[in-house]
CSV table of C-alpha atoms in Angstrom, one decimal:
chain,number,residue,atom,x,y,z
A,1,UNK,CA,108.7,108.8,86.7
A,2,UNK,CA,109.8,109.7,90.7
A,3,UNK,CA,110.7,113.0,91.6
A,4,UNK,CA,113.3,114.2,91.7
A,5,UNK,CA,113.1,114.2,95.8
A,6,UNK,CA,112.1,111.2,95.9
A,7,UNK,CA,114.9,109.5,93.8
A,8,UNK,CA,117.9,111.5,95.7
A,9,UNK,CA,116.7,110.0,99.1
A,10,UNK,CA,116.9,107.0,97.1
A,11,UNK,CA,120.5,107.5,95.2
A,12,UNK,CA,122.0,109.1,98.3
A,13,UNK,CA,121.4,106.1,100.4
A,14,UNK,CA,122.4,103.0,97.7
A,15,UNK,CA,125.1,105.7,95.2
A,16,UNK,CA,122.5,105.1,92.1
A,17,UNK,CA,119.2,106.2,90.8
A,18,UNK,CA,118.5,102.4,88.9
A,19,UNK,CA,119.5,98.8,89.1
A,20,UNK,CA,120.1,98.9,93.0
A,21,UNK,CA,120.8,95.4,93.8
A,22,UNK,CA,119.9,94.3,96.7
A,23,UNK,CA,120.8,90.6,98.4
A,24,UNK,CA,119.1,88.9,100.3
A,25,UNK,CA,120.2,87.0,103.7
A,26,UNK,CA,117.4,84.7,104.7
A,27,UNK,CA,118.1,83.8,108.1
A,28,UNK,CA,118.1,80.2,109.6
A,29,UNK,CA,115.5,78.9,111.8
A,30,UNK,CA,115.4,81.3,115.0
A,31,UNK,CA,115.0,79.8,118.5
A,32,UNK,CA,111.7,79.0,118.7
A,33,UNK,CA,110.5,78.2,115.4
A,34,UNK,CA,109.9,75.2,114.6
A,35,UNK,CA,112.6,73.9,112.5
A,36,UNK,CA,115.5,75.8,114.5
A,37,UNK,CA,118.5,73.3,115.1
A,38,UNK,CA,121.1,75.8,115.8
A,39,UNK,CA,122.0,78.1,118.8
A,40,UNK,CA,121.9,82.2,117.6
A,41,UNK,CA,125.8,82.1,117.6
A,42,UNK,CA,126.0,79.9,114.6
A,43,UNK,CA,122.9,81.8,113.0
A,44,UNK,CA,124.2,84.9,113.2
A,45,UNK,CA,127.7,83.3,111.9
A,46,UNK,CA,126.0,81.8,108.9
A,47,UNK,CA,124.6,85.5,108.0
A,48,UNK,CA,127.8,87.1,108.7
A,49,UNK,CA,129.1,84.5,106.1
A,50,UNK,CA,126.9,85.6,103.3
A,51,UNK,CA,126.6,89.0,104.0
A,52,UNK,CA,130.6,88.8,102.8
A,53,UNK,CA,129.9,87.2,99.8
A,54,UNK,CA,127.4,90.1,98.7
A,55,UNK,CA,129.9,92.7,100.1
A,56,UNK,CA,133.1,91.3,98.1
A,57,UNK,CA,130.6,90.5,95.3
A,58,UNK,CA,129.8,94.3,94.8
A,59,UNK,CA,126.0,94.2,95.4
A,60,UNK,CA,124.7,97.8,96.5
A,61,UNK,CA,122.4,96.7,99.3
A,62,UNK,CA,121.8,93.7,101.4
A,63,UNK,CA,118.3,92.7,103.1
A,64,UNK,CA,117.7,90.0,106.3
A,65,UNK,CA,115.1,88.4,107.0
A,66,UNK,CA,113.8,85.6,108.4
A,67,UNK,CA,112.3,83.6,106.1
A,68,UNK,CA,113.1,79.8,107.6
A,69,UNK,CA,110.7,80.6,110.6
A,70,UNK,CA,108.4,78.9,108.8
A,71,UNK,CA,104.9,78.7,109.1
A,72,UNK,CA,105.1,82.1,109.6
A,73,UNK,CA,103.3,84.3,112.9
A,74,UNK,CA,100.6,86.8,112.2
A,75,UNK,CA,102.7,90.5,112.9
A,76,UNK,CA,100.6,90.9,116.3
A,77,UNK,CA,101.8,87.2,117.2
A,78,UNK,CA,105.6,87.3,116.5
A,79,UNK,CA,107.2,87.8,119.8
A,80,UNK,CA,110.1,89.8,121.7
A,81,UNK,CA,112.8,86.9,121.1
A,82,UNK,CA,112.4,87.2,117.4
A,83,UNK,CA,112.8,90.9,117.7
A,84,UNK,CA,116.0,90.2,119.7
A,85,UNK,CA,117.6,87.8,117.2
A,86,UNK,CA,116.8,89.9,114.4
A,87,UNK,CA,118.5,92.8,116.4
A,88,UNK,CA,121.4,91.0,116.9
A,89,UNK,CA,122.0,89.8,113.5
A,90,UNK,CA,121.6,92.6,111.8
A,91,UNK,CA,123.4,94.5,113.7
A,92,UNK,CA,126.3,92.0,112.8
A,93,UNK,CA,125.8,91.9,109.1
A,94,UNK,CA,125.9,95.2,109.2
A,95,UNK,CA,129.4,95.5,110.9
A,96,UNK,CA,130.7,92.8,108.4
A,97,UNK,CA,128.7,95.1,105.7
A,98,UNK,CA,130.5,98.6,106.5
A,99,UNK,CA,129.2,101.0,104.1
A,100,UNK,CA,126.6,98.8,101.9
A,101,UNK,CA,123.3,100.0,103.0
A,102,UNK,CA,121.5,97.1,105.2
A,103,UNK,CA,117.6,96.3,105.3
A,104,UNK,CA,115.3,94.0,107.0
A,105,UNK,CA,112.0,92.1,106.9
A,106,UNK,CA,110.5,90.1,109.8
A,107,UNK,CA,107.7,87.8,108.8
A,108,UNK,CA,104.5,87.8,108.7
A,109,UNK,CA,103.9,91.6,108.2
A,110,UNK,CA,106.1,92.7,112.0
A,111,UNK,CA,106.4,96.3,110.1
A,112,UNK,CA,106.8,97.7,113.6
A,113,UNK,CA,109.2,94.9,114.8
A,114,UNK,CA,111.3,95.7,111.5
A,115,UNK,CA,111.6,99.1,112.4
A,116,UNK,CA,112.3,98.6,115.5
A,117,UNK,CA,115.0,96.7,114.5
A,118,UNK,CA,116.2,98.6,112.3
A,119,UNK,CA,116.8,101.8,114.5
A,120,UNK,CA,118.4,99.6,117.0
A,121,UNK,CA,120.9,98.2,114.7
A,122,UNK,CA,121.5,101.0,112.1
A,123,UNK,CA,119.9,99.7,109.4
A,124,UNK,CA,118.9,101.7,106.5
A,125,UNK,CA,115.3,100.6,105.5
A,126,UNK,CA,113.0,97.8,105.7
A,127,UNK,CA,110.2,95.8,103.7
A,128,UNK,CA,106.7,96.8,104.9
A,129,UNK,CA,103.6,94.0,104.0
A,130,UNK,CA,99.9,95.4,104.5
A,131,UNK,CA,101.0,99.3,104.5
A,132,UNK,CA,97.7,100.4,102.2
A,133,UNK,CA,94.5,98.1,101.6
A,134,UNK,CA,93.9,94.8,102.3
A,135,UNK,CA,94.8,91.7,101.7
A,136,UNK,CA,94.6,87.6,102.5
A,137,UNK,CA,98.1,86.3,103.2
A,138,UNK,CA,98.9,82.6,103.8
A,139,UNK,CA,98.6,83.9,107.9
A,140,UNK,CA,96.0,85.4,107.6
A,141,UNK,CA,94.2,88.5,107.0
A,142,UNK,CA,96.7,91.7,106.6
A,143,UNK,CA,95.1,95.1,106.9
A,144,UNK,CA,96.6,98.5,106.4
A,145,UNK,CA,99.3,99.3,108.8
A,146,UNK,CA,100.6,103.0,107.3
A,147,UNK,CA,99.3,105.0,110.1
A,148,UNK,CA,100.2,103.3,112.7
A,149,UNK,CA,103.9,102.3,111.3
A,150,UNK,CA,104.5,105.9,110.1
A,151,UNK,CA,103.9,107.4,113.5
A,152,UNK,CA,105.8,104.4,115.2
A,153,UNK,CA,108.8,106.1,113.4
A,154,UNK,CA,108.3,109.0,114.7
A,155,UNK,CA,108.0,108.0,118.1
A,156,UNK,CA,111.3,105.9,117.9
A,157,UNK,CA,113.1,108.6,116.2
A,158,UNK,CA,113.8,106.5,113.2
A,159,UNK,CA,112.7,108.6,110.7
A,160,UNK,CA,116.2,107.9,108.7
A,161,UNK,CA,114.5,104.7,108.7
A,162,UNK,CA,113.5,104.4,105.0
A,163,UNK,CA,110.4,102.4,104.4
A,164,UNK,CA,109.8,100.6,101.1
A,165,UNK,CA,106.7,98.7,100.5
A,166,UNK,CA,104.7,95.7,99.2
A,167,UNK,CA,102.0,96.3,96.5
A,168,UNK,CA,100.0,93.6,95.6
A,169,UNK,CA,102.0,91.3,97.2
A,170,UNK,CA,103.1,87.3,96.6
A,171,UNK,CA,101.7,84.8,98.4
A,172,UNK,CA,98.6,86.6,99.0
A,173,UNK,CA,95.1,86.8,97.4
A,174,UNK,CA,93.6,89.9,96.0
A,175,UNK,CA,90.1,89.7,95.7
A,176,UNK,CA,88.9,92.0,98.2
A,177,UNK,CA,90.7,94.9,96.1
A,178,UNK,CA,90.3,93.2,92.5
A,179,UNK,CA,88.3,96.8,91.7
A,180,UNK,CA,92.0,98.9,92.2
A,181,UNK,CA,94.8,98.4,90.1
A,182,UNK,CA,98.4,98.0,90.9
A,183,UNK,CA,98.7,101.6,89.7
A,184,UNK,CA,95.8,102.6,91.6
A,185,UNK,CA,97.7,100.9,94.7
A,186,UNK,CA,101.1,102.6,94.6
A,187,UNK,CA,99.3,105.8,94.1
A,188,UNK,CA,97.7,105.4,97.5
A,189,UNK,CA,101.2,104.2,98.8
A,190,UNK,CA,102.3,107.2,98.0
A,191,UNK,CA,99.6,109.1,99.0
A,192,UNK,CA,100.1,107.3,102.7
A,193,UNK,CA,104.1,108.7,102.5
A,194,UNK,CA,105.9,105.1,101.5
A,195,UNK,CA,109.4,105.7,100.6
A,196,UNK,CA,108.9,103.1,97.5
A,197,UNK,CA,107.0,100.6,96.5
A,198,UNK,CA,107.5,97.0,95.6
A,199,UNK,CA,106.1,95.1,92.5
A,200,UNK,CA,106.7,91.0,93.0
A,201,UNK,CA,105.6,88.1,90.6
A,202,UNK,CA,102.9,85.3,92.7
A,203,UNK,CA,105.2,83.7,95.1
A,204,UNK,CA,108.8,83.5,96.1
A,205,UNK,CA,111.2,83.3,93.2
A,206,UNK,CA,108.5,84.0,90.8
A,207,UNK,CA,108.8,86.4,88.2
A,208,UNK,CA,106.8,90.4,88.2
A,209,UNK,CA,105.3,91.2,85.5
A,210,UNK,CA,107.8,93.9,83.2
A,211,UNK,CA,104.4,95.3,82.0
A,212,UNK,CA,103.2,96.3,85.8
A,213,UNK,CA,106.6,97.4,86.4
A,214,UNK,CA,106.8,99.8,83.9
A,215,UNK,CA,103.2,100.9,84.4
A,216,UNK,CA,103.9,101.6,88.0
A,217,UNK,CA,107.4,103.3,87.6
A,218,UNK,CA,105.9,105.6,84.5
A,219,UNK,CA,102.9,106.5,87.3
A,220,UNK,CA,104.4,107.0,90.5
A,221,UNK,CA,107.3,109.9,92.2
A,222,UNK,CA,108.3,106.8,94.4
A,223,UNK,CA,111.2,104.6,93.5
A,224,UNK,CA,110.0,101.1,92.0
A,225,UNK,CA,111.4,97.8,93.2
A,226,UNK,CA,110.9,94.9,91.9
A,227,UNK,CA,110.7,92.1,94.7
A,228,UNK,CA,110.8,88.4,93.2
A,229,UNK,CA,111.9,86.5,90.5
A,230,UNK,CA,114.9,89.1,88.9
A,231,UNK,CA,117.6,86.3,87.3
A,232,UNK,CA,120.7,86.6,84.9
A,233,UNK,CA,118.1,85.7,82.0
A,234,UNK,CA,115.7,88.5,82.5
A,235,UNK,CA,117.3,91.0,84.2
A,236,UNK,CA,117.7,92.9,80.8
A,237,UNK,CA,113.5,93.3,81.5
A,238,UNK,CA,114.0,95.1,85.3
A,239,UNK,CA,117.5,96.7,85.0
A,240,UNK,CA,115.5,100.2,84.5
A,241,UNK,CA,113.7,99.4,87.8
A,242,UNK,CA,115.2,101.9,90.6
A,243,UNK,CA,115.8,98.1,92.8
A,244,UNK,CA,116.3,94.6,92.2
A,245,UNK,CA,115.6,92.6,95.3
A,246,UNK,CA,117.3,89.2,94.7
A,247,UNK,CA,117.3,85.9,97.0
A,248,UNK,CA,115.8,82.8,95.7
A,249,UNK,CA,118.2,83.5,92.1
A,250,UNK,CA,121.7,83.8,94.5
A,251,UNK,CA,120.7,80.7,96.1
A,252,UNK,CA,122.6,77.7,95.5
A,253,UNK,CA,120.3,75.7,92.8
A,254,UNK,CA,118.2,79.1,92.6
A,255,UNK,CA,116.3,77.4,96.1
A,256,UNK,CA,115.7,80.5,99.0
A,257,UNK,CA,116.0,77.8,100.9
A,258,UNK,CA,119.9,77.3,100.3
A,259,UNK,CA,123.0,79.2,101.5
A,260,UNK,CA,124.2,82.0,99.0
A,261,UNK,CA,126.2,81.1,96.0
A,262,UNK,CA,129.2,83.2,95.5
A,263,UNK,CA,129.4,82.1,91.5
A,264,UNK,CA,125.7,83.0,91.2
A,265,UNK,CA,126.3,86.5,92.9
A,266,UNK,CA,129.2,87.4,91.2
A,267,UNK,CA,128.0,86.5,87.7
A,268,UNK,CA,124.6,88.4,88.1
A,269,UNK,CA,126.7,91.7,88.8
A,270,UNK,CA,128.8,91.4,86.3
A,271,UNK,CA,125.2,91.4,84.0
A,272,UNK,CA,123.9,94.6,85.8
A,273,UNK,CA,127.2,96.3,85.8
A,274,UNK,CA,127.3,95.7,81.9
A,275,UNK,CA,123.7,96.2,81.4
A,276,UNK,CA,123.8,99.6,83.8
A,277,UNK,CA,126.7,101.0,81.8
């Protein structure tokens, strides 16, 4: 169970301790990517756009990232324009946003581009890949980026910055570490000063395991997130979780590719509301 430190950095920033919801705004093709059509006005428009429909729609977080910039860069590859868009949008959301505590991700493992961002935009926290161990992503080979990210934050003056973190992570294989458990993981996540740590199912929109979940959360003094696969049906399995990360499920159709459906959002908080009273 988290300490009692750990979990009122963690209710101070989203107003609650468990069954955080958090939306997710998954940017359209940037300039430069391969399937960008738009100019960054209409981008950051389109985010603006959702970002509403999570604000009106109560959730108690909202996270960007830019998940259409498919096939994705390698973190030492992904260049300053991305960091620039990214910097602009958020820092739009989180105008539209006010108060809701805003996040980001840049893909594939830009932890230091993130928090970068981040600091520049007055965002609350971002999504770290790689930060202990290693692992085989779809880009490539991620190693452990803790030390280097940590004092980053430092050197930025972002340490308001919090930074929750990937364990075992989707779309990746684990073979190199199949001798440490998940538990085994977080507890070096910890160890290496993460701010939380994030249990997913194997891909996108794919369900975690309740079992590792609860093994994780009953282990650790970190908040646990879970970061994949949370819907109306199962969320009675997660709601003890201290996060729910949610994008694929708020789609339209349930497709992260799709723009964010107001009837989805509205009628997965009114489940979590219920199930959190």
């Amino acid at each position: 169970m988290a300490s009692s430190a750990a979990l009122k950095t963690f209710s101070d920033l989203f107003g609650r301790e468990k069954g955080v919801v958090i939306g997710m705004i998954h940017a359209l093709p940037l300039p430069g990517t391969p399937r960008n059509t738009l100019n960054l006005p209409d981008i950051v428009a389109e985010a603006c756009k959702e970002a509403e429909i999570y604000r009106d729609a109560g959730v108690d977080g909202i996270m960007i990232e830019n998940m259409h910039d498919v096939p994705y860069l390698h973190s030492d590859k992904v260049g300053p324009e991305i960091t620039a868009c990214m910097t602009l949008i958020c820092d739009k959301v989180k105008t539209v946003c006010g108060s809701v505590p805003c996040g980001v991700q840049i893909l594939a493992g830009a932890n230091t581009q993130a928090l970068a961002v981040a600091n520049a935009a007055g965002c609350d926290f971002i999504r770290a890949e790689g930060f202990v161990f290693s692992h085989v992503a779809d880009e490539g080979l991620m190693n452990s980026c803790a030390a280097e990210l940590l004092r980053y934050r430092k050197q930025i003056g972002a340490d308001s910055v919090r930074i929750f973190t990937d364990i075992k992570k989707k779309h990746s294989a684990h073979a190199i570490t199949s001798d440490v458990s998940i538990v085994e993981t977080a507890a070096a996540a910890q160890f290496f000063l993460s701010d939380g740590v994030i249990v997913t199912g194997s891909a996108t929109g794919c369900s975690a395991s309740p079992e590792e979940v609860n093994s994780v959360q009953e282990a650790m003094e970190l908040p646990v997130l879970v970061g994949s696969g949370v819907t109306t049906e199962n969320l009675h399995q997660f709601i003890n979780a201290n996060g729910l990360i949610v994008g694929s499920y708020f789609k339209h159709s349930g497709n992260w590719m799709n723009g964010v459906d107001s009837g989805r959002v509205k009628q997965f908080m009114e489940t979590a509301i219920s199930l959190r009273s």
